mmCIF file of C-alpha atoms in Angstrom:
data_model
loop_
_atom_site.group_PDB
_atom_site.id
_atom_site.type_symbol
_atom_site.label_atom_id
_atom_site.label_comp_id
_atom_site.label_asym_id
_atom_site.label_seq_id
_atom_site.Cartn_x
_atom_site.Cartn_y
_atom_site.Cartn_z
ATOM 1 C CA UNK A 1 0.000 0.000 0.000
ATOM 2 C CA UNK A 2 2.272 2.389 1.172
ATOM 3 C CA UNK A 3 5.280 2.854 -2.107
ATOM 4 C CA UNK A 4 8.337 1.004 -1.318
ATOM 5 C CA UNK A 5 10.638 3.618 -1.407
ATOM 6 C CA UNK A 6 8.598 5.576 1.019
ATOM 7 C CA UNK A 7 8.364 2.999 3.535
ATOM 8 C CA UNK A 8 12.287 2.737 3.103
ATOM 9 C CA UNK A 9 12.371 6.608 4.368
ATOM 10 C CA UNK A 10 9.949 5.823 6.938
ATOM 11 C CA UNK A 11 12.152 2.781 8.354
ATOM 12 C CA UNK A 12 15.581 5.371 8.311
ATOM 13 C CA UNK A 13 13.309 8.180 10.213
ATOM 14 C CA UNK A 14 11.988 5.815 12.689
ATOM 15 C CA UNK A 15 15.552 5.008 13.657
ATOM 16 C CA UNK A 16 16.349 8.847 14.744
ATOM 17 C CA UNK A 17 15.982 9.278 18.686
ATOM 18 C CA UNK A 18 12.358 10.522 19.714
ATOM 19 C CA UNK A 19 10.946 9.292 16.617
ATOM 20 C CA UNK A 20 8.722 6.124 16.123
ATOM 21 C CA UNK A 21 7.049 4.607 13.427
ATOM 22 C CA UNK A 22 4.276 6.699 13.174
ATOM 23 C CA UNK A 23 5.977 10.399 13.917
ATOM 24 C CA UNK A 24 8.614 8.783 11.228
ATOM 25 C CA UNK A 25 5.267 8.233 8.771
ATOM 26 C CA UNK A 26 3.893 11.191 9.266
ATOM 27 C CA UNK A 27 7.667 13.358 8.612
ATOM 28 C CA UNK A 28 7.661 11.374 5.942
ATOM 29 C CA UNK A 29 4.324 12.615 4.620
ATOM 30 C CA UNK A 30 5.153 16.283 5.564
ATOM 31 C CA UNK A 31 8.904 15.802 3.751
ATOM 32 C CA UNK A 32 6.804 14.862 0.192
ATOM 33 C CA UNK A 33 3.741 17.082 0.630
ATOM 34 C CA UNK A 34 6.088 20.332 0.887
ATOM 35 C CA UNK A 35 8.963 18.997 -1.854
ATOM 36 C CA UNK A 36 11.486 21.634 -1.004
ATOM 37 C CA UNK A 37 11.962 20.519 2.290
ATOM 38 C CA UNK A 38 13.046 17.145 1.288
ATOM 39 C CA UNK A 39 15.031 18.632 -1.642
ATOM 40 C CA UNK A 40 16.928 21.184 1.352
ATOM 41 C CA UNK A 41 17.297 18.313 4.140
ATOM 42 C CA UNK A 42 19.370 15.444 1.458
ATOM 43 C CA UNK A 43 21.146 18.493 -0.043
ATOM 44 C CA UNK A 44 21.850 19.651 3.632
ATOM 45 C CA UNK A 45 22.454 15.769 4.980
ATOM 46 C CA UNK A 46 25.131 15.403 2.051
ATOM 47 C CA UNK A 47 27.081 18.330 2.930
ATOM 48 C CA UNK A 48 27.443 17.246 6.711
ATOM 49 C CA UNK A 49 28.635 13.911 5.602
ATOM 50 C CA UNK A 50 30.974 15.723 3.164
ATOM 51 C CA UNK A 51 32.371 18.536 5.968
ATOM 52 C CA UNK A 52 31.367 17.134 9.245
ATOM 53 C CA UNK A 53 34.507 15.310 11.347
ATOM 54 C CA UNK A 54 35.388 14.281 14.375
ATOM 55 C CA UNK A 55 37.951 15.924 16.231
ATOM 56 C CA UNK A 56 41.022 13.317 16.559
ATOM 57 C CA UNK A 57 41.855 14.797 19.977
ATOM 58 C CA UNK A 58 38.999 15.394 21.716
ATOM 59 C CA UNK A 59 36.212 14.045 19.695
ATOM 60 C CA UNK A 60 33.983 17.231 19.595
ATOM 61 C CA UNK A 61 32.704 17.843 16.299
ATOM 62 C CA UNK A 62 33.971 20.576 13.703
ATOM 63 C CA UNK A 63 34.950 20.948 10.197
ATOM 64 C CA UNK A 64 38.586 20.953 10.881
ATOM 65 C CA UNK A 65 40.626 17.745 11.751
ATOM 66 C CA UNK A 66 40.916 19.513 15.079
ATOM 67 C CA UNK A 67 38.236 21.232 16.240
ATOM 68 C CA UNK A 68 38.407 25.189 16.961
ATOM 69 C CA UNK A 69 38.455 24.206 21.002
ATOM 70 C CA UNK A 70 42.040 22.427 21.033
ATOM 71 C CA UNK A 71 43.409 24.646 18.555
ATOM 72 C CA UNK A 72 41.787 27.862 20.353
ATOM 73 C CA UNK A 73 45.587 28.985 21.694
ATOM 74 C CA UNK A 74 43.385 31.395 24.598
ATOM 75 C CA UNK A 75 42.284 28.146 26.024
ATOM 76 C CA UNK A 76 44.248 26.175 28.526
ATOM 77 C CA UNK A 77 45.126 22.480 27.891
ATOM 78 C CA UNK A 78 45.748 22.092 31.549
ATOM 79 C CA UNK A 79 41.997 21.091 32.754
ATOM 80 C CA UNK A 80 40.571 18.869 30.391
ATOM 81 C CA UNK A 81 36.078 18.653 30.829
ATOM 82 C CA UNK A 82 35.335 14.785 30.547
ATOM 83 C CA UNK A 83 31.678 14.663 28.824
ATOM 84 C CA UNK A 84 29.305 11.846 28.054
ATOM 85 C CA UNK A 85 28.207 13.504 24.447
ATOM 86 C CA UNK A 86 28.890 16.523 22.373
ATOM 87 C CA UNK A 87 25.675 17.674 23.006
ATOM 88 C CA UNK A 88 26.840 17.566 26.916
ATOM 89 C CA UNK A 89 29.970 20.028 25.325
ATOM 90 C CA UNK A 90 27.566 22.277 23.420
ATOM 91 C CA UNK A 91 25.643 23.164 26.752
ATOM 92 C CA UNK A 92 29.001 23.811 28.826
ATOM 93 C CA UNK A 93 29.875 26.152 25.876
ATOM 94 C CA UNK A 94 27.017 28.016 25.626
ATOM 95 C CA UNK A 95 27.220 28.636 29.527
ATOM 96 C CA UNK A 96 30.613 30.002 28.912
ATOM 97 C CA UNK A 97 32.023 29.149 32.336
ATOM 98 C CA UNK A 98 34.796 26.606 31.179
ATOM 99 C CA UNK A 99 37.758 27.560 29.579
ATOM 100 C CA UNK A 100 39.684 24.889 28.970
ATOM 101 C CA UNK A 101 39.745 21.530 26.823
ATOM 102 C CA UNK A 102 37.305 18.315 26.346
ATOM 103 C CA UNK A 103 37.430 15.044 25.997
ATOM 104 C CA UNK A 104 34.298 13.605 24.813
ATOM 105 C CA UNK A 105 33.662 9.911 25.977
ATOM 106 C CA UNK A 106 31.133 8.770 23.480
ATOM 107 C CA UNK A 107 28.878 7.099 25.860
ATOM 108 C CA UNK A 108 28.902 5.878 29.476
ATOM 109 C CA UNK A 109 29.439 3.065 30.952
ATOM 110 C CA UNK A 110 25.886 0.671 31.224
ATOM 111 C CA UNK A 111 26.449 -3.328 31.858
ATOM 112 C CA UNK A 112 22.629 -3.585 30.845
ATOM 113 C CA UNK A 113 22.979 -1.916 27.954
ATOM 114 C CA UNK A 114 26.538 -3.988 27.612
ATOM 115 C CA UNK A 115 28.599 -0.864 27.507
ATOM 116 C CA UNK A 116 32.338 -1.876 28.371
ATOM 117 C CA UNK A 117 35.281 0.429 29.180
ATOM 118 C CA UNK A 118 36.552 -0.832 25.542
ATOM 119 C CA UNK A 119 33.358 1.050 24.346
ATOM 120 C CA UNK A 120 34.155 4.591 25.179
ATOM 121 C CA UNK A 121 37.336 6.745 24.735
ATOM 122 C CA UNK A 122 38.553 5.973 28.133
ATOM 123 C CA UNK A 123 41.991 4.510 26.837
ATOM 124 C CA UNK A 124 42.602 7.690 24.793
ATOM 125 C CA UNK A 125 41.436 10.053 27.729
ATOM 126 C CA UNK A 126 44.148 8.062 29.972
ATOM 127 C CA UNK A 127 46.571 8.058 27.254
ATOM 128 C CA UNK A 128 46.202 11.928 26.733
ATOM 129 C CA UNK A 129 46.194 12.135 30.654
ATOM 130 C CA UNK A 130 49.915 10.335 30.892
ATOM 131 C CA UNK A 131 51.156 12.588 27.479
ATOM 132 C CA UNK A 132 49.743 16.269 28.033
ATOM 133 C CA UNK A 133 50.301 16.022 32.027
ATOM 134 C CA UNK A 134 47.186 18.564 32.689
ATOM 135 C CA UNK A 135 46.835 19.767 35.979
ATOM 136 C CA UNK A 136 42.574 18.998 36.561
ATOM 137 C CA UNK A 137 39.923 16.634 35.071
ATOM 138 C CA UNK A 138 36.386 17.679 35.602
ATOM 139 C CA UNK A 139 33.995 14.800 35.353
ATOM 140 C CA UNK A 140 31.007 16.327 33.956
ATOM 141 C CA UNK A 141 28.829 13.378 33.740
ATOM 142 C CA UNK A 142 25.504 12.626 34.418
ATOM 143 C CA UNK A 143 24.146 12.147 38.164
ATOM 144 C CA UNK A 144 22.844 8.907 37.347
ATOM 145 C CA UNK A 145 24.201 5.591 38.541
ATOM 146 C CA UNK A 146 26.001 5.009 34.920
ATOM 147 C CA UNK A 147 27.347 8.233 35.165
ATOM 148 C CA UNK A 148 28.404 7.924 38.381
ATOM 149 C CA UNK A 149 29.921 4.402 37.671
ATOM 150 C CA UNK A 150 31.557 6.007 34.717
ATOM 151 C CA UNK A 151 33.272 8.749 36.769
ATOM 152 C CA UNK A 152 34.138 6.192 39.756
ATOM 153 C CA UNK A 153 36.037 4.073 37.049
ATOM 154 C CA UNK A 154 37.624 7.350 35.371
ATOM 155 C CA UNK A 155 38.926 8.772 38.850
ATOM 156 C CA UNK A 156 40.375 4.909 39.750
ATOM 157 C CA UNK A 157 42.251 4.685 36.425
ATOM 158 C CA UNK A 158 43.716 7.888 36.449
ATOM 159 C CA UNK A 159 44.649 7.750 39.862
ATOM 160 C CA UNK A 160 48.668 6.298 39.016
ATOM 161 C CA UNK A 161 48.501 10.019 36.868
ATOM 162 C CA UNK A 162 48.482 12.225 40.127
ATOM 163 C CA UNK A 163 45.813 14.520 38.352
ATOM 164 C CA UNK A 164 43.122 16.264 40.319
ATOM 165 C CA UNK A 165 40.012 15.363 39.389
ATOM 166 C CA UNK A 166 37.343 17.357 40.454
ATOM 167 C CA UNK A 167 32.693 16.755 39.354
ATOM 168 C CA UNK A 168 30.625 19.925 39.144
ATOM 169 C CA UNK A 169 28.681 20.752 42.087
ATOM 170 C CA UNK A 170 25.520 18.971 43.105
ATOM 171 C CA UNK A 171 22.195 20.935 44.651
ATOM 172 C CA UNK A 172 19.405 22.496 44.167
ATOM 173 C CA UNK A 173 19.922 23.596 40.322
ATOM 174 C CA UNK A 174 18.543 28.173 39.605
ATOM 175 C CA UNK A 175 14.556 28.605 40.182
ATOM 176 C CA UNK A 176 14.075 25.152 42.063
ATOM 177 C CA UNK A 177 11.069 24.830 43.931
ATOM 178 C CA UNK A 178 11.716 22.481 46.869
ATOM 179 C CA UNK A 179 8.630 20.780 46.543
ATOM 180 C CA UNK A 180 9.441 19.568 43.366
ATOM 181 C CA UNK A 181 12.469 18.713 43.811
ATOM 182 C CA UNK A 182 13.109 14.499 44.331
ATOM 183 C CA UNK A 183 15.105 12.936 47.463
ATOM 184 C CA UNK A 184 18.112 12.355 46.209
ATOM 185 C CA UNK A 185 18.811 15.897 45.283
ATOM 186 C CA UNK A 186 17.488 16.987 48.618
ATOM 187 C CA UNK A 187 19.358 14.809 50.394
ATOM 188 C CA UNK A 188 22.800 15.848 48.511
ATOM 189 C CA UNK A 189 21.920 19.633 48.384
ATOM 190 C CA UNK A 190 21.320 19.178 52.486
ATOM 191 C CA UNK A 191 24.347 17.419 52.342
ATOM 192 C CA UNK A 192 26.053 19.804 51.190
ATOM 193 C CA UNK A 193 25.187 22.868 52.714
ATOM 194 C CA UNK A 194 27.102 26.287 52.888
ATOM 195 C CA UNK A 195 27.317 29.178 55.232
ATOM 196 C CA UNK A 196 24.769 31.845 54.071
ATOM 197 C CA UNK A 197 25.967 34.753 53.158
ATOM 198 C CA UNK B 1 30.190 26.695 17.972
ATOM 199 C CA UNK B 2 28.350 24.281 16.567
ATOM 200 C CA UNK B 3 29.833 23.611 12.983
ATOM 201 C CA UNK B 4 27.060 25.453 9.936
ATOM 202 C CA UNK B 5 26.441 22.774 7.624
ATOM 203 C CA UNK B 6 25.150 21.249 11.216
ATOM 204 C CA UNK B 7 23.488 23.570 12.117
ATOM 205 C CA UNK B 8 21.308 23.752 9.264
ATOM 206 C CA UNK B 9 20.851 19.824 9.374
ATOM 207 C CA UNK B 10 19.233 20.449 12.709
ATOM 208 C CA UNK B 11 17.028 23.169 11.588
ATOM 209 C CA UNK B 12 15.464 21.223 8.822
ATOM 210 C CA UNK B 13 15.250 18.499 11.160
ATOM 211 C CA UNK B 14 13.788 20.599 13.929
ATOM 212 C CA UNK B 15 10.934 21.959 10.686
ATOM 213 C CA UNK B 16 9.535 17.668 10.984
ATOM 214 C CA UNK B 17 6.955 17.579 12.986
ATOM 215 C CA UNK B 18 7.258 15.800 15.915
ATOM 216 C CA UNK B 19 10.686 17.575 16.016
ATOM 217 C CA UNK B 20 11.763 20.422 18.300
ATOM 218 C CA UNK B 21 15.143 21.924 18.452
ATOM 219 C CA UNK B 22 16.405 19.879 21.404
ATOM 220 C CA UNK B 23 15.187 16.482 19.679
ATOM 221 C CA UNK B 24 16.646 17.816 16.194
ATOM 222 C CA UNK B 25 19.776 18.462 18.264
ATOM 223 C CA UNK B 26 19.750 14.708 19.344
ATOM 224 C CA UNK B 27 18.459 13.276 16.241
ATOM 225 C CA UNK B 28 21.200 15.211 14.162
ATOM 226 C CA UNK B 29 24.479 14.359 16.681
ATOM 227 C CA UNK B 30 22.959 10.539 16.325
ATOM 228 C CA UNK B 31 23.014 10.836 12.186
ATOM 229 C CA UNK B 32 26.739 11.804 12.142
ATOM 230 C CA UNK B 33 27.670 9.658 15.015
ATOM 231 C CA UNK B 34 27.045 6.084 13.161
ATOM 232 C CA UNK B 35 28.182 7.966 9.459
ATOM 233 C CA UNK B 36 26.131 4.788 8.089
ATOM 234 C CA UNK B 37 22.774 5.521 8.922
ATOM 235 C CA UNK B 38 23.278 9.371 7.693
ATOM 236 C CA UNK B 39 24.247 8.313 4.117
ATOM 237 C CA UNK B 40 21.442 5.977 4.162
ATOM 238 C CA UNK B 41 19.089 8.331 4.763
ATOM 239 C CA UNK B 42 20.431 10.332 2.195
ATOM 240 C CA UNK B 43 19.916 8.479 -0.311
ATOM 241 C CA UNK B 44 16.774 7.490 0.871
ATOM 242 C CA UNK B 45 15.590 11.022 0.796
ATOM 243 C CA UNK B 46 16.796 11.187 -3.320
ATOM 244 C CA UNK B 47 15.493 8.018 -4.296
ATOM 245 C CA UNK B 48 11.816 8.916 -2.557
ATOM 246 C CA UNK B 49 11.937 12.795 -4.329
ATOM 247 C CA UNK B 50 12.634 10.846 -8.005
ATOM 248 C CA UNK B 51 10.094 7.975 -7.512
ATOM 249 C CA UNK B 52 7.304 8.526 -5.350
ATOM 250 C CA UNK B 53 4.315 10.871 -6.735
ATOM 251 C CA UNK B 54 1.065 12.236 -5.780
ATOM 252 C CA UNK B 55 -1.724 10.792 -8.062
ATOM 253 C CA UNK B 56 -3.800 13.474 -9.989
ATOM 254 C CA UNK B 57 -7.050 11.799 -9.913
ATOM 255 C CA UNK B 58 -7.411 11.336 -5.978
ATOM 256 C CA UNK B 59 -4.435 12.980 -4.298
ATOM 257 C CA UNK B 60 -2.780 9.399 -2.696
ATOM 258 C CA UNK B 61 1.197 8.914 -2.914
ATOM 259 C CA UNK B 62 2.335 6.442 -5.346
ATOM 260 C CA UNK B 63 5.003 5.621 -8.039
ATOM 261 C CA UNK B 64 2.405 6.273 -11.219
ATOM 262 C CA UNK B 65 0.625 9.004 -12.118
ATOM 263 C CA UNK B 66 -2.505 7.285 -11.362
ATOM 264 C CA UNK B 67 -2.534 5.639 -8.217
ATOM 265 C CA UNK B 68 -2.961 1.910 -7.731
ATOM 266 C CA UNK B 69 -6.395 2.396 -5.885
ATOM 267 C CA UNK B 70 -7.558 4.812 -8.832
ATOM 268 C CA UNK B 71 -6.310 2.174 -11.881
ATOM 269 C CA UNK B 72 -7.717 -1.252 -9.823
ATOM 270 C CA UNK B 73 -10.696 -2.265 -11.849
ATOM 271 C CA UNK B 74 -11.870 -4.365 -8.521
ATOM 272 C CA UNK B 75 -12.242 -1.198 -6.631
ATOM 273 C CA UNK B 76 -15.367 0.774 -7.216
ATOM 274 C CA UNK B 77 -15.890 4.477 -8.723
ATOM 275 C CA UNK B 78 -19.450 4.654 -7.357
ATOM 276 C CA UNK B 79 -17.893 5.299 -3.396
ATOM 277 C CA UNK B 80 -15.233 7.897 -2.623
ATOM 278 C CA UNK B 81 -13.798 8.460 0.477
ATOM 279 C CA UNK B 82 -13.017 11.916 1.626
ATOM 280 C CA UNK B 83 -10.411 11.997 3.854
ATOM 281 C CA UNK B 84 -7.904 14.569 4.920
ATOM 282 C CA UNK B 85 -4.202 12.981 4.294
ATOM 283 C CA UNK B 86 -2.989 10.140 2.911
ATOM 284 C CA UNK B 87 -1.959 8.994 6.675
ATOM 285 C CA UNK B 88 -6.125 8.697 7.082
ATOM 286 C CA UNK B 89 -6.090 6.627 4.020
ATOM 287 C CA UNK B 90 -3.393 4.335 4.506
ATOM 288 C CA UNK B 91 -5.227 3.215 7.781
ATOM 289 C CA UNK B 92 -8.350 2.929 6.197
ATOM 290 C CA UNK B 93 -6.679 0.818 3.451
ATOM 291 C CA UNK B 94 -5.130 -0.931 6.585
ATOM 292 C CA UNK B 95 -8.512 -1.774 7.973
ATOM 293 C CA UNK B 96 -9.635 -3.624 4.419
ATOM 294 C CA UNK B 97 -13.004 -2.207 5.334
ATOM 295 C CA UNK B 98 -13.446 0.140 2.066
ATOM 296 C CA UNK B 99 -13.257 -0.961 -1.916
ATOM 297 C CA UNK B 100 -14.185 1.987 -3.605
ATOM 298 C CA UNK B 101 -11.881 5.429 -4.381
ATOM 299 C CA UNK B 102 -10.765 8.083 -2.488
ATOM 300 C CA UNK B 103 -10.207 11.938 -2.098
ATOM 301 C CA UNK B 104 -7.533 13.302 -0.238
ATOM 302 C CA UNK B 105 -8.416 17.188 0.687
ATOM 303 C CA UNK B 106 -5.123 17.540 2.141
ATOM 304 C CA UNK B 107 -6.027 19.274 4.930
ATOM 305 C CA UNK B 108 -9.380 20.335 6.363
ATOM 306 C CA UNK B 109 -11.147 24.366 6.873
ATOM 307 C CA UNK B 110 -9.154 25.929 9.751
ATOM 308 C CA UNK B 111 -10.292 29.794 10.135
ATOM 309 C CA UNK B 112 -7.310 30.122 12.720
ATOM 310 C CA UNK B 113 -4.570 28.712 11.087
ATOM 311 C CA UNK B 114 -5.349 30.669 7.295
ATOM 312 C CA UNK B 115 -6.918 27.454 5.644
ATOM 313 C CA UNK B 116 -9.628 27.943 3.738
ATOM 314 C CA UNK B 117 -11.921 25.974 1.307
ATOM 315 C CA UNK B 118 -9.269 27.217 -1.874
ATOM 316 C CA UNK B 119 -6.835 25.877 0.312
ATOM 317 C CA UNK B 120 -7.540 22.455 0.365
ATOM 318 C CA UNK B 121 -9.140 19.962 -2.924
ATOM 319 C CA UNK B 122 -12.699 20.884 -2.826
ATOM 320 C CA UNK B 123 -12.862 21.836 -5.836
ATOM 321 C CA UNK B 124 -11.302 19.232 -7.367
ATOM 322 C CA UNK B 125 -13.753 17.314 -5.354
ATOM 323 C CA UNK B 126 -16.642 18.836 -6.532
ATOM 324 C CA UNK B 127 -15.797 18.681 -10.550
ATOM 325 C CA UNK B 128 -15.132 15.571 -9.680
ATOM 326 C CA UNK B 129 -18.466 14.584 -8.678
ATOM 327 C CA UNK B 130 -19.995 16.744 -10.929
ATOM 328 C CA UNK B 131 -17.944 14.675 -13.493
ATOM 329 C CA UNK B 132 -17.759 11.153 -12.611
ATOM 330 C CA UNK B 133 -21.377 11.085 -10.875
ATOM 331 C CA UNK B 134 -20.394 8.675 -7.972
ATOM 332 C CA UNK B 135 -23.474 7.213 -6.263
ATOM 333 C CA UNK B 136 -21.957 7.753 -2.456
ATOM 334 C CA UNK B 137 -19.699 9.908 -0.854
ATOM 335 C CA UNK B 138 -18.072 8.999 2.363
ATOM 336 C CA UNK B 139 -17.252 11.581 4.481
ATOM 337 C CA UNK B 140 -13.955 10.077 6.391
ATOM 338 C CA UNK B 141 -12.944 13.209 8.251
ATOM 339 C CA UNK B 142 -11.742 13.935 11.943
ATOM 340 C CA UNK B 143 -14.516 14.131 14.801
ATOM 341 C CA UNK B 144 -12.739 17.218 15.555
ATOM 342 C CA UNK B 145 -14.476 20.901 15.168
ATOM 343 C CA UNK B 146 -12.552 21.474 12.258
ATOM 344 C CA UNK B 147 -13.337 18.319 10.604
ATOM 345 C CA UNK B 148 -16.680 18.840 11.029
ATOM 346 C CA UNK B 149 -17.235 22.059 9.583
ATOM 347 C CA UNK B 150 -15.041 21.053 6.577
ATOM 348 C CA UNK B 151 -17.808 18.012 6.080
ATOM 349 C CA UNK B 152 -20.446 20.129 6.815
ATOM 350 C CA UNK B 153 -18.595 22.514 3.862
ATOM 351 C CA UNK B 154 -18.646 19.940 1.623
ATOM 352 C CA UNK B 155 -22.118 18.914 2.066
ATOM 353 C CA UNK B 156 -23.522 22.015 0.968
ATOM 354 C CA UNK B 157 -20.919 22.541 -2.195
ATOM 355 C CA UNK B 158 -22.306 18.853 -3.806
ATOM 356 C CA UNK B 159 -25.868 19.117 -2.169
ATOM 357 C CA UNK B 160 -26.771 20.586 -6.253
ATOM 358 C CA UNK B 161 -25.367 16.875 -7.191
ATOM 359 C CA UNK B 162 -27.554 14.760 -5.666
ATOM 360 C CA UNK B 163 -25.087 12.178 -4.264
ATOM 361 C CA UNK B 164 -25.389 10.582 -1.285
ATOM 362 C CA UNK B 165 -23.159 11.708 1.659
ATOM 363 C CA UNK B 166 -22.439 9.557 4.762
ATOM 364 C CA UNK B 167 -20.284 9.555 7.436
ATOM 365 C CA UNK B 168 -18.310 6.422 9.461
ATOM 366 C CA UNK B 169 -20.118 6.171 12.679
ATOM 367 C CA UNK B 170 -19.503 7.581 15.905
ATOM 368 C CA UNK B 171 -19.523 6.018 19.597
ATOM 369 C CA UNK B 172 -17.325 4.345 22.015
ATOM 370 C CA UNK B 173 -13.917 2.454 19.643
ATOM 371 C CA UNK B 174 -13.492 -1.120 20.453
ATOM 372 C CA UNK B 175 -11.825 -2.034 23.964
ATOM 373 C CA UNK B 176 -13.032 0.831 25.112
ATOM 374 C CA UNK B 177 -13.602 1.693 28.917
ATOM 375 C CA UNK B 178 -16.250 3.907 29.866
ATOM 376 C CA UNK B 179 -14.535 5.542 32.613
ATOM 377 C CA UNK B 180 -11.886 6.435 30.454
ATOM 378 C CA UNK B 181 -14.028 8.230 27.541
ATOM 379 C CA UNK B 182 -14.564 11.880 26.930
ATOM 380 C CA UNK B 183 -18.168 13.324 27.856
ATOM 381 C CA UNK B 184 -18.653 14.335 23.829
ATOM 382 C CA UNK B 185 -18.125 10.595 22.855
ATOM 383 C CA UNK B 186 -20.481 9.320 25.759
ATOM 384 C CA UNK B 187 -23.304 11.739 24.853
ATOM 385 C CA UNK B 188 -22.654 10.816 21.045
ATOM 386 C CA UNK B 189 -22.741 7.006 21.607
ATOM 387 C CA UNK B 190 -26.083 7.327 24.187
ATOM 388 C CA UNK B 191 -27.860 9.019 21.292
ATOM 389 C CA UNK B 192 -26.941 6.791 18.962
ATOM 390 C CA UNK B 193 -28.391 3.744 20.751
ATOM 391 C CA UNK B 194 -29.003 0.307 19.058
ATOM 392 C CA UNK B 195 -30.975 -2.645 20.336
ATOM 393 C CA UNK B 196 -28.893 -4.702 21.548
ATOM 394 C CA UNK B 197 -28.394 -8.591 20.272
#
C-alpha cells in the first residue's frame, strides 16, 4: 500500500531518537507534501557527511581535523572537561564558564545496555592524561548511577597520573522549587550545605 | 560553535513535525555519530523525491501518475472516500473495510490557522463529482471541530449533485472503557443507541 521507497524513508526516520514509526510516517508525509523541504534536508544531509569530522583529539565535532576548542591557543590544555556527548559540550559552551579543553567519551558506561570500558574513549582520555600532564579533570557526567559508575572508574584509572580530578557541584539547580524537587537531590543539596551569606 | 552545515541539518530536522530543536539536536548528533545511517538516509531522501508521486485523480502517494487504488478495476468508482491525508487513508486501506476510491483534501477548513476551502481539494472534489457522478460519498474526516465544519462545507458545495453523503459512525472504539471516555463521545454514543443482540 504504502510505495516502497517511502516505507524505506519511513524505516531510516523511525531510527532517529524521539521518533517512532508513526511520527517517522507522518515526517515522511510532511517531507513529500512540501517537496522543497526534502530537496533542502538530502542536499543539507550530504554536505554534513561531506564537511562534518570528528575531532582526533577530543572528539567534539567541527569541520577541521581539530576542532576550533584544542586549537583555540586562549584556552588552557591544563583542565581537560570529561563529557558523556557533544551535546553535553555544546551546553558547557554556551554557559561560557569553562575555559579549557574536552574530551568527549562517546557514551557511558551501562552493563545492561553492555557498555564496556573498551566502548568509550577511556583509553585515549588516559593516554592523553599520561602525554599532556594537565593539571585537573572535571567529570562532567551525568548524576545517574552510569554516570556515576563512569566517573568512579575514570577517577580509579587515572589515579597512578596524580591529576586532580574534580565533578561539578551537586544541589538544588537556579529557580528550584523544593517541593518539586526528588530525594536524592534533597538529600545531597542538604548534604552539602554552605554558610549563608 | 556548533559547525554550519550542522546547524542547518538540525534546523530542517527541527521543521519535521514531531521535532523540536532539542530532539533535532539529538536526532542530528545521532546521524553523524554512526556515518552509516546518515548516508542511508540520504539516499533514501533522493530516491523517494525521483520515484514517489502524488496521483492526480485522488491525491494518494504512489510511483504512477494514477494511483494503484484509482487504476484497480476491482475497486469501485461509485464510493469515494473523503479523507484529509494520505496517513487517514493508509489506515483505512489498513482496515480492508473500504473498496471503492478516495479523495484526499489535504487538509481540512481551519479559520485560525489561514486554511480555507481554496486551500484544500474541494474543488477538485466537486468537478469531480460533478464529473464522474459517484453514487456515495463517504465523508472520512476527523470528529474534531474542524473536521466537522469542513464536512459540513462539503455537504452544501455537492448538495446541487444529488449524491449521497455519509459519514463512518460515531460512539465508544473497540476495547473501550467507559470511565476512560470523553463526555462528547459518551453523549454521542447514548444518542446513537441500538438494540442490543
Amino acid at each position: 500500500m504504502i510505495p516502497q521507497p517511502l516505507q524505506n524513508l519511513i524505516k531510516h526516520l523511525s531510527k532517529l531518537p524521539g521518533f517512532g514509526p508513526r511520527s517517522a510516517q507522518r515526517a515522511a508525509l510532511h517531507l513529500i507534501q512540501s517537496g522543497e523541504s526534502m530537496a533542502t534536508l538530502q542536499r543539507t544531509l550530504l554536505e554534513v557527511a561531506n564537511t562534518v569530522q570528528t575531532c582526533t583529539q577530543c572528539g567534539n565535532i567541527g569541520l577541521t581535523e581539530i576542532c576550533h576548542i584544542c586549537t583555540d591557543v586562549k584556552r588552557s590544555p591544563s583542565q581537560i572537561c570529561v563529557v558523556e556527548g557533544v551535546d553535553d559540550l555544546w551546553a558547557i559552551e554556551r554557559s561560557g564558564i569553562f575555559k579549557g579543553h574536552y574530551h568527549v567519551l562517546g557514551g557511558v558506561i551501562n552493563a545492561m545496555a553492555g557498555v564496556g570500558p573498551d566502548d568509550i574513549t577511556l583509553g585515549q582520555l588516559i593516554h592523553r592524561v599520561e602525554t599532556t600532564q594537565p593539571e585537573e579533570i572535571i567529570l562532567a557526567l551525568g548524576a545517574s548511577v552510569d554516570g556515576q559508575t563512569t566517573a568512579h572508574l575514570i577517577s580509579t584509572r587515572l589515579a597512578h597520573t596524580g591529576v586532580t580530578i574534580s565533578q561539578p557541584a551537586r544541589g538544588l539547580p537556579i529557580g528550584a522549587e523544593v517541593d518539586y524537587m526528588d530525594d536524592g537531590t534533597l538529600s545531597i543539596a542538604f548534604q552539602g550545605r554552605r554558610k549563608f551569606g
